[in-house]
Short mmCIF file of C-alpha atoms and ligand atoms in Angstrom, two decimals:
data_model
loop_
_atom_site.label_atom_id
_atom_site.label_comp_id
_atom_site.label_asym_id
_atom_site.label_seq_id
_atom_site.Cartn_x
_atom_site.Cartn_y
_atom_site.Cartn_z
CA MET A 264 15.62 12.72 -33.46
CA ARG A 265 12.32 12.56 -34.72
CA TYR A 266 10.76 15.66 -32.28
CA SER A 267 13.77 17.85 -30.70
CA THR A 268 11.40 19.94 -28.24
CA ILE A 269 8.73 17.82 -25.89
CA LEU A 270 5.80 19.16 -23.97
CA GLY A 271 5.50 16.61 -21.27
CA ILE A 272 2.38 16.93 -19.05
CA GLU A 273 1.71 15.49 -15.52
CA SER A 274 -2.04 14.71 -13.33
CA SER A 275 -2.28 11.33 -12.57
CA CYS A 276 -2.48 12.11 -7.89
CA ASP A 277 -2.18 15.60 -6.86
CA ASP A 278 0.47 17.70 -8.48
CA THR A 279 -0.04 19.12 -11.39
CA ALA A 280 2.88 19.62 -13.64
CA VAL A 281 4.51 20.53 -17.34
CA SER A 282 8.05 20.45 -18.72
CA VAL A 283 9.72 21.43 -21.65
CA TRP A 284 12.68 18.58 -22.90
CA LYS A 285 14.70 19.62 -25.94
CA GLN A 286 17.18 17.62 -27.34
CA GLY A 287 18.01 15.47 -23.96
CA LYS A 288 18.05 18.63 -21.94
CA ILE A 289 15.23 19.77 -19.38
CA LEU A 290 14.17 23.32 -20.09
CA ALA A 291 11.95 23.65 -17.36
CA ASN A 292 10.01 21.38 -15.18
CA ILE A 293 7.14 23.02 -13.22
CA THR A 294 4.72 21.87 -10.72
CA ALA A 295 2.32 22.75 -8.50
CA GLY A 296 1.18 20.84 -5.41
CA GLN A 297 -2.29 21.05 -4.26
CA GLN A 298 -2.39 22.12 -0.47
CA VAL A 299 -6.37 21.14 -0.12
CA HIS A 300 -5.83 17.71 0.55
CA GLU A 301 -4.06 18.67 3.84
CA GLN A 302 -7.09 19.04 6.00
CA TYR A 303 -8.24 15.52 4.96
CA GLY A 304 -5.23 13.71 5.37
CA GLY A 305 -5.11 12.22 2.24
CA VAL A 306 -5.93 13.17 -1.66
CA VAL A 307 -9.27 13.48 -2.05
CA PRO A 308 -9.93 12.68 -5.80
CA GLU A 309 -12.95 15.21 -6.76
CA LEU A 310 -10.78 18.13 -5.16
CA ALA A 311 -7.64 16.74 -6.90
CA SER A 312 -9.40 16.83 -10.33
CA ARG A 313 -10.57 20.18 -9.67
CA ALA A 314 -7.47 21.82 -8.47
CA HIS A 315 -5.87 19.94 -11.71
CA GLN A 316 -8.55 21.80 -13.89
CA SER A 317 -7.36 25.70 -12.01
CA HIS A 318 -3.64 24.96 -12.23
CA ILE A 319 -2.90 22.79 -15.83
CA VAL A 320 -3.08 26.28 -18.09
CA PRO A 321 -0.80 28.29 -15.80
CA VAL A 322 1.78 25.56 -14.96
CA THR A 323 2.01 25.13 -18.49
CA ASP A 324 2.10 28.90 -19.20
CA ALA A 325 5.11 28.73 -16.77
CA ALA A 326 6.78 25.79 -17.80
CA LEU A 327 7.02 27.53 -21.47
CA LYS A 328 8.17 30.99 -20.22
CA ALA A 329 10.71 29.40 -17.98
CA ALA A 330 11.85 27.17 -20.85
CA GLY A 331 11.45 30.21 -23.07
CA ILE A 332 9.98 28.93 -25.67
CA SER A 333 6.61 29.47 -27.36
CA ILE A 334 3.63 26.98 -27.79
CA GLY A 335 4.65 27.03 -31.50
CA GLU A 336 8.14 25.56 -31.18
CA VAL A 337 6.07 22.43 -29.77
CA ASP A 338 6.65 19.12 -31.72
CA ALA A 339 5.30 16.49 -29.82
CA ILE A 340 3.11 16.47 -26.29
CA ALA A 341 3.82 13.45 -23.70
CA PHE A 342 1.53 12.85 -20.90
CA THR A 343 0.41 10.48 -18.29
CA LEU A 344 -1.99 7.87 -19.40
CA GLY A 345 -1.95 5.96 -16.24
CA PRO A 346 -2.13 4.25 -13.33
CA GLY A 347 -3.71 7.33 -11.39
CA LEU A 348 -6.87 8.78 -10.27
CA MET A 349 -9.20 9.06 -13.27
CA GLY A 350 -10.34 12.61 -12.50
CA SER A 351 -6.99 13.93 -12.29
CA LEU A 352 -5.60 12.21 -15.31
CA LEU A 353 -8.43 13.45 -17.84
CA VAL A 354 -7.52 16.63 -17.12
CA GLY A 355 -3.70 15.89 -18.45
CA ILE A 356 -5.44 14.21 -21.33
CA ASN A 357 -7.41 16.28 -22.36
CA MET A 358 -5.08 19.35 -22.38
CA ALA A 359 -2.58 17.33 -24.21
CA LYS A 360 -5.33 16.26 -26.56
CA GLY A 361 -6.32 20.23 -27.28
CA LEU A 362 -2.58 21.24 -27.38
CA ALA A 363 -2.06 18.28 -30.21
CA MET A 364 -5.42 18.77 -32.33
CA ALA A 365 -4.57 23.01 -31.67
CA LEU A 366 -0.85 22.62 -33.27
CA ASN A 367 -1.30 19.71 -35.39
CA LYS A 368 1.13 17.57 -33.44
CA PRO A 369 1.65 14.21 -32.22
CA MET A 370 1.04 13.00 -28.80
CA VAL A 371 2.02 10.24 -26.77
CA GLY A 372 0.50 8.75 -23.81
CA VAL A 373 2.93 7.43 -20.71
CA ASP A 374 2.69 4.78 -18.49
CA HIS A 375 3.59 6.51 -14.88
CA LEU A 376 5.50 4.15 -14.01
CA GLN A 377 7.60 3.51 -16.58
CA ALA A 378 7.93 7.13 -16.82
CA HIS A 379 9.57 6.95 -12.80
CA VAL A 380 11.89 4.80 -14.38
CA ALA A 381 12.45 7.19 -17.08
CA ALA A 382 13.66 9.43 -14.89
CA LEU A 383 17.07 7.74 -14.35
CA TYR A 384 17.76 8.99 -18.16
CA ILE A 385 17.56 12.54 -17.21
CA GLN A 386 21.18 12.91 -16.17
CA THR A 387 22.12 10.02 -17.14
CA PRO A 388 20.82 8.65 -20.79
CA ALA A 389 22.90 5.70 -21.60
CA PRO A 390 23.04 3.97 -18.22
CA ALA A 391 24.93 0.20 -18.43
CA PHE A 392 21.65 -2.16 -18.69
CA PRO A 393 20.79 -4.18 -17.29
CA MET A 394 19.93 -2.43 -14.34
CA LEU A 395 17.32 -3.15 -11.25
CA THR A 396 15.34 -0.28 -10.33
CA LEU A 397 13.69 0.07 -7.25
CA LEU A 398 10.60 1.91 -8.17
CA VAL A 399 8.89 3.55 -4.19
CA SER A 400 6.22 6.03 -4.36
CA GLY A 401 2.74 6.60 -2.66
CA GLY A 402 1.18 3.92 -4.85
CA HIS A 403 3.10 1.04 -6.29
CA THR A 404 6.59 -0.58 -4.72
CA GLN A 405 8.38 -2.90 -7.08
CA LEU A 406 11.55 -4.13 -8.15
CA VAL A 407 12.11 -3.60 -12.00
CA LEU A 408 14.58 -5.18 -14.09
CA VAL A 409 15.08 -2.58 -16.75
CA ARG A 410 16.92 -4.55 -19.99
CA SER A 411 16.40 -0.96 -22.35
CA HIS A 412 15.21 2.13 -22.45
CA MET A 413 11.46 1.24 -22.22
CA ASP A 414 11.52 -3.08 -21.90
CA MET A 415 11.39 -3.54 -18.48
CA GLU A 416 9.69 -6.34 -16.40
CA VAL A 417 8.17 -6.51 -12.95
CA VAL A 418 10.38 -8.91 -10.92
CA GLY A 419 9.11 -8.16 -7.29
CA GLY A 420 6.75 -6.08 -5.46
CA THR A 421 4.57 -5.45 -2.56
CA ILE A 422 1.64 -7.39 -1.96
CA ASP A 423 -0.19 -5.03 -0.51
CA ASP A 424 0.36 -1.85 0.75
CA ALA A 425 3.56 0.47 -0.93
CA ALA A 426 6.60 1.74 0.96
CA GLY A 427 5.00 5.69 0.46
CA GLU A 428 1.82 4.10 2.17
CA ALA A 429 3.55 3.16 5.16
CA PHE A 430 5.47 6.27 5.61
CA ASP A 431 1.87 8.11 5.12
CA LYS A 432 -0.24 5.54 7.23
CA ALA A 433 2.35 5.40 10.01
CA ALA A 434 2.45 9.26 10.40
CA LYS A 435 -1.13 9.22 10.60
CA LEU A 436 -0.77 7.12 13.79
CA MET A 437 1.43 9.29 15.10
CA ARG A 438 -0.38 12.64 14.10
CA LEU A 439 1.68 13.88 11.76
CA GLY A 440 0.00 15.64 7.83
CA TYR A 441 0.47 14.42 5.07
CA PRO A 442 2.22 13.06 3.04
CA GLY A 443 3.71 11.55 6.10
CA GLY A 444 7.20 10.68 4.03
CA PRO A 445 8.98 13.72 4.21
CA GLN A 446 7.85 14.44 8.02
CA ILE A 447 8.74 11.07 9.13
CA ASP A 448 12.10 11.46 7.35
CA MET A 449 12.75 14.70 9.23
CA LEU A 450 12.07 13.60 12.29
CA ALA A 451 14.15 10.35 12.26
CA GLU A 452 17.52 12.47 11.93
CA THR A 453 17.20 13.50 15.63
CA GLY A 454 16.18 10.13 16.42
CA ASN A 455 17.66 6.54 17.92
CA PRO A 456 17.00 3.88 14.12
CA GLN A 457 17.40 0.61 17.20
CA ALA A 458 14.99 2.72 19.81
CA PHE A 459 11.95 0.51 18.80
CA ARG A 460 11.42 -2.92 17.11
CA PHE A 461 9.77 -3.34 13.72
CA PRO A 462 9.05 -6.98 12.89
CA GLU A 463 9.68 -7.77 8.93
CA ALA A 464 7.31 -9.03 7.02
CA ARG A 465 8.35 -12.67 5.34
CA VAL A 466 7.07 -12.68 2.17
CA PRO A 467 8.73 -15.25 -0.24
CA GLY A 468 11.08 -14.30 -3.19
CA LEU A 469 11.39 -10.87 -4.26
CA ASN A 470 7.62 -9.55 -3.10
CA MET A 471 7.61 -7.65 0.05
CA SER A 472 4.24 -6.56 2.28
CA PHE A 473 4.51 -3.71 4.55
CA SER A 474 1.13 -3.28 5.94
CA GLY A 475 2.22 -5.57 8.95
CA ILE A 476 4.76 -2.88 9.87
CA LYS A 477 1.60 -0.43 10.27
CA THR A 478 -0.39 -2.44 12.25
CA SER A 479 3.09 -3.34 14.66
CA LEU A 480 3.23 0.62 15.25
CA LEU A 481 -0.46 0.88 15.85
CA TYR A 482 -0.25 -1.92 18.64
CA LEU A 483 3.10 -0.14 20.15
CA LEU A 484 1.49 3.46 20.25
CA ARG A 485 -1.55 1.76 21.72
CA ASP A 486 -0.22 0.21 24.30
CA GLU A 487 2.69 2.57 25.22
CA ILE A 488 0.33 5.57 25.35
CA GLY A 489 -2.17 3.76 27.51
CA LYS A 490 0.66 3.72 30.04
CA ASN A 491 1.77 7.23 29.66
CA PRO A 492 -0.72 9.58 27.50
CA GLU A 493 2.79 11.64 26.64
CA PHE A 494 4.64 8.89 24.80
CA LEU A 495 3.99 10.20 21.61
CA GLU A 496 5.63 13.07 22.15
CA GLN A 497 8.20 12.51 23.90
CA ARG A 498 9.43 9.26 21.86
CA LEU A 499 8.62 11.39 18.29
CA PRO A 500 12.21 11.19 17.08
CA ASP A 501 13.05 7.94 18.14
CA LEU A 502 9.57 6.50 16.54
CA CYS A 503 10.31 8.31 13.01
CA ALA A 504 14.07 6.83 12.93
CA SER A 505 12.76 3.18 14.37
CA TYR A 506 10.38 3.11 11.37
CA ARG A 507 12.15 4.63 8.57
CA HIS A 508 15.19 2.64 9.83
CA ALA A 509 13.03 -0.90 9.08
CA VAL A 510 11.89 0.37 6.15
CA VAL A 511 14.93 0.82 4.43
CA HIS A 512 16.34 -2.03 5.98
CA TYR A 513 13.90 -4.13 3.97
CA LEU A 514 13.85 -2.64 0.93
CA LEU A 515 17.57 -2.86 0.56
CA ALA A 516 17.15 -6.69 1.90
CA LYS A 517 14.75 -7.20 -1.21
CA THR A 518 16.79 -5.33 -3.84
CA THR A 519 20.18 -7.51 -2.42
CA GLU A 520 18.29 -10.54 -3.20
CA ALA A 521 16.95 -9.40 -6.46
CA ILE A 522 20.95 -8.37 -7.34
CA ARG A 523 21.83 -11.74 -6.46
CA ILE A 524 19.33 -13.57 -9.34
CA HIS A 525 19.22 -11.00 -11.82
CA LYS A 526 23.05 -9.89 -11.43
CA PRO A 527 22.58 -6.29 -13.14
CA SER A 528 25.36 -4.12 -14.50
CA ALA A 529 23.34 -0.97 -12.52
CA ILE A 530 21.14 -0.23 -10.08
CA GLY A 531 18.73 2.46 -10.11
CA LEU A 532 16.18 3.87 -6.99
CA VAL A 533 13.09 6.18 -8.09
CA GLY A 534 9.86 7.48 -7.13
CA GLY A 535 8.54 9.53 -4.38
CA VAL A 536 10.48 7.38 -2.01
CA SER A 537 13.83 7.63 -3.00
CA ALA A 538 13.53 11.37 -1.77
CA ASN A 539 14.00 9.37 1.76
CA SER A 540 17.50 10.73 3.09
CA LEU A 541 18.46 7.11 4.86
CA LEU A 542 17.17 5.51 1.50
CA ARG A 543 18.93 7.41 -0.58
CA LYS A 544 22.43 7.17 1.66
CA SER A 545 21.94 3.58 1.80
CA PHE A 546 21.51 2.92 -1.77
CA TRP A 547 24.68 4.66 -2.42
CA GLU A 548 26.46 2.12 -0.33
CA LEU A 549 24.91 -1.03 -1.76
CA GLY A 550 25.88 -0.06 -5.00
CA LYS A 551 29.34 0.72 -4.17
CA LYS A 552 29.41 -2.59 -2.10
CA GLN A 553 28.19 -4.23 -4.95
CA GLY A 554 30.70 -2.78 -7.39
CA ILE A 555 27.90 -1.09 -9.74
CA PRO A 556 26.69 1.79 -10.03
CA ALA A 557 23.76 3.41 -8.37
CA LEU A 558 21.93 5.57 -10.12
CA ILE A 559 19.76 7.80 -8.09
CA PRO A 560 17.86 10.91 -9.70
CA ASP A 561 17.91 14.56 -8.28
CA PHE A 562 15.32 15.23 -6.05
CA GLU A 563 13.10 17.07 -7.86
CA TYR A 564 13.01 13.90 -10.44
CA CYS A 565 11.94 11.41 -7.54
CA THR A 566 8.78 12.68 -6.48
CA ASP A 567 5.89 13.27 -9.42
CA ASN A 568 7.10 15.61 -12.38
CA ALA A 569 6.91 16.24 -15.86
CA ALA A 570 10.10 16.13 -16.79
CA MET A 571 10.45 12.35 -16.41
CA ILE A 572 7.49 11.84 -18.37
CA ALA A 573 8.38 13.97 -21.08
CA THR A 574 11.53 11.58 -21.09
CA ALA A 575 9.36 8.57 -21.31
CA GLY A 576 7.82 10.44 -24.04
CA HIS A 577 11.03 11.22 -26.02
CA TYR A 578 11.74 7.13 -26.09
CA LEU A 579 8.46 6.19 -27.20
CA LEU A 580 8.47 8.63 -29.57
CA GLU A 581 11.52 7.57 -30.89
CA ALA A 582 9.90 4.06 -31.37
CA GLY A 583 6.91 5.54 -33.20
CA ILE A 584 4.71 5.07 -30.63
CA THR A 585 2.05 8.04 -31.17
CA HIS A 586 -1.88 7.94 -29.94
CA GLY A 587 -4.92 9.41 -31.37
CA SER A 588 -6.94 11.33 -30.01
CA ASP A 589 -9.62 8.32 -28.92
CA VAL A 590 -6.90 7.48 -26.56
CA LEU A 591 -8.40 6.97 -22.82
CA PRO A 592 -6.44 6.51 -19.24
CA PHE A 593 -6.16 3.63 -16.92
CA SER A 594 -6.49 4.04 -13.62
CA ARG A 595 -5.39 0.88 -12.46
CA HIS A 596 -3.60 -1.48 -15.20
CA SER A 597 0.27 -1.04 -15.55
CA ALA A 598 2.03 -1.92 -18.99
CA VAL A 599 5.06 -2.13 -16.42
O1 KG4 B 287 5.90 9.30 -6.52
P1 KG4 B 287 5.16 9.73 -6.01
O2 KG4 B 287 5.46 11.95 -6.07
O3 KG4 B 287 3.24 10.31 -6.18
C1 KG4 B 287 3.39 8.76 -6.08
O4 KG4 B 287 2.75 8.42 -7.19
O5 KG4 B 287 2.48 7.96 -5.41
O6 KG4 B 287 5.61 9.80 -3.65
C2 KG4 B 287 4.96 10.31 -3.32
C3 KG4 B 287 5.25 9.34 -1.65
C4 KG4 B 287 4.20 9.72 -0.98
O7 KG4 B 287 3.61 8.67 -0.47
C5 KG4 B 287 5.11 10.62 0.50
O8 KG4 B 287 5.25 9.89 1.61
C6 KG4 B 287 6.57 9.69 0.12
O9 KG4 B 287 6.78 9.81 -1.72
N1 KG4 B 287 8.08 10.23 -0.08
C7 KG4 B 287 8.96 10.33 1.21
C8 KG4 B 287 9.68 11.30 1.37
N2 KG4 B 287 9.26 12.14 0.80
C9 KG4 B 287 8.46 11.58 -0.35
N3 KG4 B 287 8.24 8.86 1.74
C10 KG4 B 287 9.96 9.05 2.86
N4 KG4 B 287 10.81 10.07 2.87
C11 KG4 B 287 10.71 10.84 2.19
N5 KG4 B 287 11.61 11.85 2.57
ZN1 ZN B 288 4.61 8.43 -9.12
#
């Protein structure tokens, strides 16, 4: 092992997160969310970068304290290079640069999506490869064929909205807060998943589309609220359960097709939407049915976190990859 203690920094969207990785173990994984966006129903980039600015130092201190180490014990720094919001990424990158310079230690920039996949290695350091991973977050929905720890290829994905976006936009239509995924998930627990039917988009191969499902919810609400102004309040759990069922069923159908084509030795589920209780349960069952292990990280490693950044950083650093102080963030392009 080249570096035994790695500090991970994540700041790509609206969570400021810092972790301490030591010899394959996560000693600390601290995340500060940003309530400031709730009133706007979505992340406001300028407010996000300002909140990162005020959180980054206290969160770093908290992570070091929780890990019981001093900053001088850090051997390398891993940080999110992109994709994400430019201003937000810059806060994490500049923190990493400052620390690397002050400590005279190496740093490595990590692709946020590769890091979501690396979350699988926190609890399963040596999964069976090839592993087919369903990456479902607020900004991305991809099927990734993972051949070795950091060798991966996108074999399918959404052509429009991400699965998380489908939940967030639906929540907005149902006048729930942001982010909507957890609220729909919770309300769905007491609803009937067969109460309403939402059509699944027909997209060839392993690609997917989620923009239609949200539009069909929009039309359903418009028509039904026109007839009965109390419709939304009366049927909220049924709407959430049916919508969640439709999104999860679609994701599983595409994953099943990808398993048929690529014949993986394991399947993995990562990204913020993997916190969804129905998706987690159905994914376990899919693995069982297919006779291959289904890996799903613990909840704290599913949504944006810095433990996955430090873990991905470890594999890159082991491969001899480091970045100089001239490294720049990227907002869209993904190295995956
Ligand atoms: O990976 P993540 O934390 O951030 C991004 O990189 O996007 O994912 C956030 C997304 C949001 O769209 C949120 O609504 C969704 O994950 N999410 C959920 C659940 N928890 C978070 N979606 C459905 N069910 C959940 N329980
Ligand atoms: Zn993410």
